[in-house]
PDB file of C-alpha atoms in Angstrom:
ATOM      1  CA  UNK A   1      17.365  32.562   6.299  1.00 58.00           C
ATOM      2  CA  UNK A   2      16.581  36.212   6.657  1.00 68.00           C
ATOM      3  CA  UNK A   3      18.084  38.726   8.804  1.00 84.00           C
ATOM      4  CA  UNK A   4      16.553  38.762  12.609  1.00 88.00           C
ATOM      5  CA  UNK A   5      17.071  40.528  14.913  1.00 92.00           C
ATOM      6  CA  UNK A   6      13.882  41.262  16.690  1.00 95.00           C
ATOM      7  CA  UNK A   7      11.699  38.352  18.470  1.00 94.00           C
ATOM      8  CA  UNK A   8       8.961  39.853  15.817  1.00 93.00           C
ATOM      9  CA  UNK A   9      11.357  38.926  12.879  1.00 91.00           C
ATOM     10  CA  UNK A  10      12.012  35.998  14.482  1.00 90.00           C
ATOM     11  CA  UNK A  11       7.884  34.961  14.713  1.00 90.00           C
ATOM     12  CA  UNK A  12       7.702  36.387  11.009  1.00 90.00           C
ATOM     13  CA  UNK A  13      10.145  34.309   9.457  1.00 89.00           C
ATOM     14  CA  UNK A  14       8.812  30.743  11.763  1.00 88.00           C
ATOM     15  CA  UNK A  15       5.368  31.741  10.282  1.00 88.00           C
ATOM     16  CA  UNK A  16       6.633  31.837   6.593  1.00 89.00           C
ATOM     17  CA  UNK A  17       8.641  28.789   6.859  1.00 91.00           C
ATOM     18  CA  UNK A  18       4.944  26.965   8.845  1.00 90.00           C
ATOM     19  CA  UNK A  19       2.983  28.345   6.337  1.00 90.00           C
ATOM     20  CA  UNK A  20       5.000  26.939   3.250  1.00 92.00           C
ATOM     21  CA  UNK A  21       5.679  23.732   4.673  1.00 93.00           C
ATOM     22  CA  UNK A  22       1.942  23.696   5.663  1.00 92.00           C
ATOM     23  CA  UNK A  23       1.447  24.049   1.608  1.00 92.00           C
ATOM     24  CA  UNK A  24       4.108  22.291   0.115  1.00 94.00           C
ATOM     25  CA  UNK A  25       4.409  19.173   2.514  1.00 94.00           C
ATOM     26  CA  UNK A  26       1.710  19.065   4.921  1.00 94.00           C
ATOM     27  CA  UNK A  27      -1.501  19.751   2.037  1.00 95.00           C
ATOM     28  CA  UNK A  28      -0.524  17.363  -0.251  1.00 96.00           C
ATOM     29  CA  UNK A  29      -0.028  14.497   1.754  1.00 95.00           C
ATOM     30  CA  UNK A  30      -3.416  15.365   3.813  1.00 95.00           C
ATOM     31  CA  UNK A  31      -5.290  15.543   0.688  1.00 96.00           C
ATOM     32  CA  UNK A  32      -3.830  12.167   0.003  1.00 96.00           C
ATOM     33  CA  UNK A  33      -5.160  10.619   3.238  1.00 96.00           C
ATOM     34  CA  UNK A  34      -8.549  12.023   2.246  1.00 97.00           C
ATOM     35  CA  UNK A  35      -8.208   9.851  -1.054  1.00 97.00           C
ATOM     36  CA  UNK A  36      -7.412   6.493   0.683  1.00 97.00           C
ATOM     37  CA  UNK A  37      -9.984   7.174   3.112  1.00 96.00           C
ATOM     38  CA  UNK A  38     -12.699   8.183   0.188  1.00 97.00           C
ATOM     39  CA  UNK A  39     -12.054   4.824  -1.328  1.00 97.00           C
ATOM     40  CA  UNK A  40     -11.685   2.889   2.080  1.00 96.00           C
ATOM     41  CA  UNK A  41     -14.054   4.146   4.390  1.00 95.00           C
ATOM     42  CA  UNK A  42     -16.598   5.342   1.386  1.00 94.00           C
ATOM     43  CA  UNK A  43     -16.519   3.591  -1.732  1.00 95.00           C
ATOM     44  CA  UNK A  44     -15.165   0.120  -0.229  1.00 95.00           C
ATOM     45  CA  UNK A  45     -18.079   0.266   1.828  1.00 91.00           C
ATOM     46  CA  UNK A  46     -21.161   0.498  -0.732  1.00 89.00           C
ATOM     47  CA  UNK A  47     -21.469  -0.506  -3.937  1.00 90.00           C
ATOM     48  CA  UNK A  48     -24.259   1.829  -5.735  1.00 87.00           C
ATOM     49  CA  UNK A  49     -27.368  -0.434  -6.591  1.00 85.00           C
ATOM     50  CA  UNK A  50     -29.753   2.474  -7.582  1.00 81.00           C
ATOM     51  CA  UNK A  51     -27.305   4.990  -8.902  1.00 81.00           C
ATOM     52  CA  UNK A  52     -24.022   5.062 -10.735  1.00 88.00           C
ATOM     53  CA  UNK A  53     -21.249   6.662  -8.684  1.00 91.00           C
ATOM     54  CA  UNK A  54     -19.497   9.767 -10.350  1.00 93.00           C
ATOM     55  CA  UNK A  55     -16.148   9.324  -8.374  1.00 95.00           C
ATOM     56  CA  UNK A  56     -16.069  13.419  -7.614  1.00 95.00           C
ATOM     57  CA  UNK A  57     -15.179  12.968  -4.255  1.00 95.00           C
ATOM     58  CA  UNK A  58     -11.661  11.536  -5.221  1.00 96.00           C
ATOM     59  CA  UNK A  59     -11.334  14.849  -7.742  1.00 96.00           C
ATOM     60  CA  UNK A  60      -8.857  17.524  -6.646  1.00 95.00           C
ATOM     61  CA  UNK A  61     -11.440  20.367  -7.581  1.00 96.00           C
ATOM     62  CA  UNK A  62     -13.571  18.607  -4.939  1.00 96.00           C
ATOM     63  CA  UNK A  63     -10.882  18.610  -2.501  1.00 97.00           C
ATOM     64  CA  UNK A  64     -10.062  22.142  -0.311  1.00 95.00           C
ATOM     65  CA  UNK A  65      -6.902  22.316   1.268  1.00 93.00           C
ATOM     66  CA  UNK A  66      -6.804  25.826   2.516  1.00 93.00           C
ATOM     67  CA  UNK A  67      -4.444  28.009   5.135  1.00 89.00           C
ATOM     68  CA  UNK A  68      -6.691  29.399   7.952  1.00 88.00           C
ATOM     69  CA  UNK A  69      -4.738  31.507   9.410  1.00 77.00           C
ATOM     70  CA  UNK A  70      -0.996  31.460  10.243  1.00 67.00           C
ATOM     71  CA  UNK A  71       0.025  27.895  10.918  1.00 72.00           C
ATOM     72  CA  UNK A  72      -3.231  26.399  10.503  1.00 84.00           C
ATOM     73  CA  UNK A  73      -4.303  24.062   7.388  1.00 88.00           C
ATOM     74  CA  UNK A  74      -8.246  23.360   6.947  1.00 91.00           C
ATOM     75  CA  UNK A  75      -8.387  19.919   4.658  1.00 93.00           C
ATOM     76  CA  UNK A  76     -12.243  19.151   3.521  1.00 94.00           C
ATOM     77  CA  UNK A  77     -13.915  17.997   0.270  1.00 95.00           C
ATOM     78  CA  UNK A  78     -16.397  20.247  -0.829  1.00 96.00           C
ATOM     79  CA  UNK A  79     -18.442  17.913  -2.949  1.00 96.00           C
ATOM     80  CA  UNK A  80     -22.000  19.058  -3.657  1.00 95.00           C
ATOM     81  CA  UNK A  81     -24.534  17.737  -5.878  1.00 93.00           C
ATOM     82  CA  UNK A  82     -26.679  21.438  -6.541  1.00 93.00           C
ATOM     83  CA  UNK A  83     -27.199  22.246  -2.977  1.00 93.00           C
ATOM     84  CA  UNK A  84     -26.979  19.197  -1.207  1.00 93.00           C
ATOM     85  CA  UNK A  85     -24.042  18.563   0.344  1.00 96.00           C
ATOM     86  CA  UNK A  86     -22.402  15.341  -0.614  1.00 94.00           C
ATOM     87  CA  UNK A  87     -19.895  14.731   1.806  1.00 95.00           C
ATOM     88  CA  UNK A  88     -22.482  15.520   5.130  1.00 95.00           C
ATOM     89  CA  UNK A  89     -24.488  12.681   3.538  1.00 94.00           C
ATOM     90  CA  UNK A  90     -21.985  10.190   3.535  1.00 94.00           C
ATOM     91  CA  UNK A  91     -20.235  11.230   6.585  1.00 94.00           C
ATOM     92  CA  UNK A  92     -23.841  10.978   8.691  1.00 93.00           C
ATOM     93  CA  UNK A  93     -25.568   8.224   6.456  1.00 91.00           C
ATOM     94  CA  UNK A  94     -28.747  10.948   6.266  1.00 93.00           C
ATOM     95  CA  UNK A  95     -30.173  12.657   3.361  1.00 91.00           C
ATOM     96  CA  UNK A  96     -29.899  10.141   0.837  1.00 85.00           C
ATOM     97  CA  UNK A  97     -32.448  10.716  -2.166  1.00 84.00           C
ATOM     98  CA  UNK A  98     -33.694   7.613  -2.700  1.00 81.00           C
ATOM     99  CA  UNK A  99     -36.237   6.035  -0.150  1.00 84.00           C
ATOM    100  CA  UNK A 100     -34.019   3.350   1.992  1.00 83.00           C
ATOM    101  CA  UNK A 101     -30.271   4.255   1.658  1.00 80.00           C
ATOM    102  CA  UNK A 102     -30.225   6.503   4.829  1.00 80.00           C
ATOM    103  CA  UNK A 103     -30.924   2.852   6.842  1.00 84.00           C
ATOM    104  CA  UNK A 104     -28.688   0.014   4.205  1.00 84.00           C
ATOM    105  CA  UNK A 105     -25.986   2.543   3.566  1.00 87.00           C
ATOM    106  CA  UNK A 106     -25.224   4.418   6.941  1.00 89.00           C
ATOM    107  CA  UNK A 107     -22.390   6.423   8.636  1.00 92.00           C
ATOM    108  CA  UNK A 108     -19.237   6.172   6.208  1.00 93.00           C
ATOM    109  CA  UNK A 109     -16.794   8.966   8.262  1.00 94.00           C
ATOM    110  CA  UNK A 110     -13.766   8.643   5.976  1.00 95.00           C
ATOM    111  CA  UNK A 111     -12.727  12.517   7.146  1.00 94.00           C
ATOM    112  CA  UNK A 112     -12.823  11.542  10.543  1.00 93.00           C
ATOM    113  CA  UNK A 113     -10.815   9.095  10.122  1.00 94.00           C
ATOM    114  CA  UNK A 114      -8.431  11.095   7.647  1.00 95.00           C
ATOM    115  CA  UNK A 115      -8.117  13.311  11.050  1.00 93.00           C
ATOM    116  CA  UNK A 116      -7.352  10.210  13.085  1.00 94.00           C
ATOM    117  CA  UNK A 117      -4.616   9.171  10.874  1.00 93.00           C
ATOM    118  CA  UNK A 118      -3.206  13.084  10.737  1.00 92.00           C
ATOM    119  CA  UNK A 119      -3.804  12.433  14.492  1.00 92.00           C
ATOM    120  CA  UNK A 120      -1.625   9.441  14.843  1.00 93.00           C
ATOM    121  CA  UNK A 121       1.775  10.782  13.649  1.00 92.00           C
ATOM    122  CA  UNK A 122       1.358  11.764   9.927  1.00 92.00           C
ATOM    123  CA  UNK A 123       1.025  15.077  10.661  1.00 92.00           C
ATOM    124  CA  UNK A 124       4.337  15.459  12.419  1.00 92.00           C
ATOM    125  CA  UNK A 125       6.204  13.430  10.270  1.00 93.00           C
ATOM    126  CA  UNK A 126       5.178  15.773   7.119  1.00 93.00           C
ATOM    127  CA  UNK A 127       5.900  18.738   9.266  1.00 93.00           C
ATOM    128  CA  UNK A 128       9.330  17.233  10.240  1.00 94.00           C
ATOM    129  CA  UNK A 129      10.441  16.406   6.772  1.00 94.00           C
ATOM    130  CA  UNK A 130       8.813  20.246   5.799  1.00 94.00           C
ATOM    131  CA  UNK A 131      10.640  22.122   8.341  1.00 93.00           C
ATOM    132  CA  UNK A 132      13.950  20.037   7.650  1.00 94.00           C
ATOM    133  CA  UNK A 133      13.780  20.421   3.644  1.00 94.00           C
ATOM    134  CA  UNK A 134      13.308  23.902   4.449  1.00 89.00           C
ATOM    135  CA  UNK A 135      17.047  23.874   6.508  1.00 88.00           C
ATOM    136  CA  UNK A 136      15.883  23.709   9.962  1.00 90.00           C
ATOM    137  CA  UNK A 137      17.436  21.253  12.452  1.00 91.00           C
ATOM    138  CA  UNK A 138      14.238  18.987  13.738  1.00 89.00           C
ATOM    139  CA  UNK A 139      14.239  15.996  15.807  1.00 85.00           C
TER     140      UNK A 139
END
């Protein structure tokens, strides 16, 4: 632990520890909730009849987990196909390309529901076990 002795060293040295247990902890495990949910909410959901899924949504390139900020960690996939976005398409169940799929397919929100489950108590408990590998006390 570094030397403080001002309240600003003090919010310095909180805001390193957040920020690396934001990275190491807290990112990997949210862009693992984004994978179940892919494959539960998304690809469980529709099987491609008129085009062959390329699985890029699961693909870490595809997946953003980025600090915003001190303390705050933006988790999104990024998945385009040239300029349409992907993921909007999926999440809303609009702008498929072929003539039909916006009304059979419909609404598949898997990153709402990765923020439900973040939500529910996986957050903390990634921040907990961050914070605590890091030496703090938490309860």
């Amino acid at each position: 632990m570094p030397d403080i002795k001002t309240f600003d060293d003090l919010k310095k040295a909180l805001n390193k520890i957040t920020n690396n247990t934001q990275k190491k902890f807290i990112a990997p495990m949210a862009r693992q909730k984004l994978k179940d949910h892919i494959l539960e909410d998304a690809y469980a959901a529709y099987t491609p009849e008129v085009y062959e899924r390329t699985g890029e949504l699961l693909e870490d390139k595809n997946i953003e987990t980025v600090l915003v900020g001190d303390g705050t960690l933006s988790v999104r996939s990024t998945r385009h196909d040239g300029e349409r976005d992907v993921v909007e398409v999926i999440e809303t169940g609009k702008g498929y390309s072929y003539a039909g799929l916006d009304e059979k397919i419909g609404a598949r929100p898997f990153t709402e529901r990765t923020a439900q489950d973040l939500a529910d108590g996986d957050f903390e408990k990634a921040l907990k076990d961050g914070l605590k590998a890091q030496g703090l006390d938490v309860k």
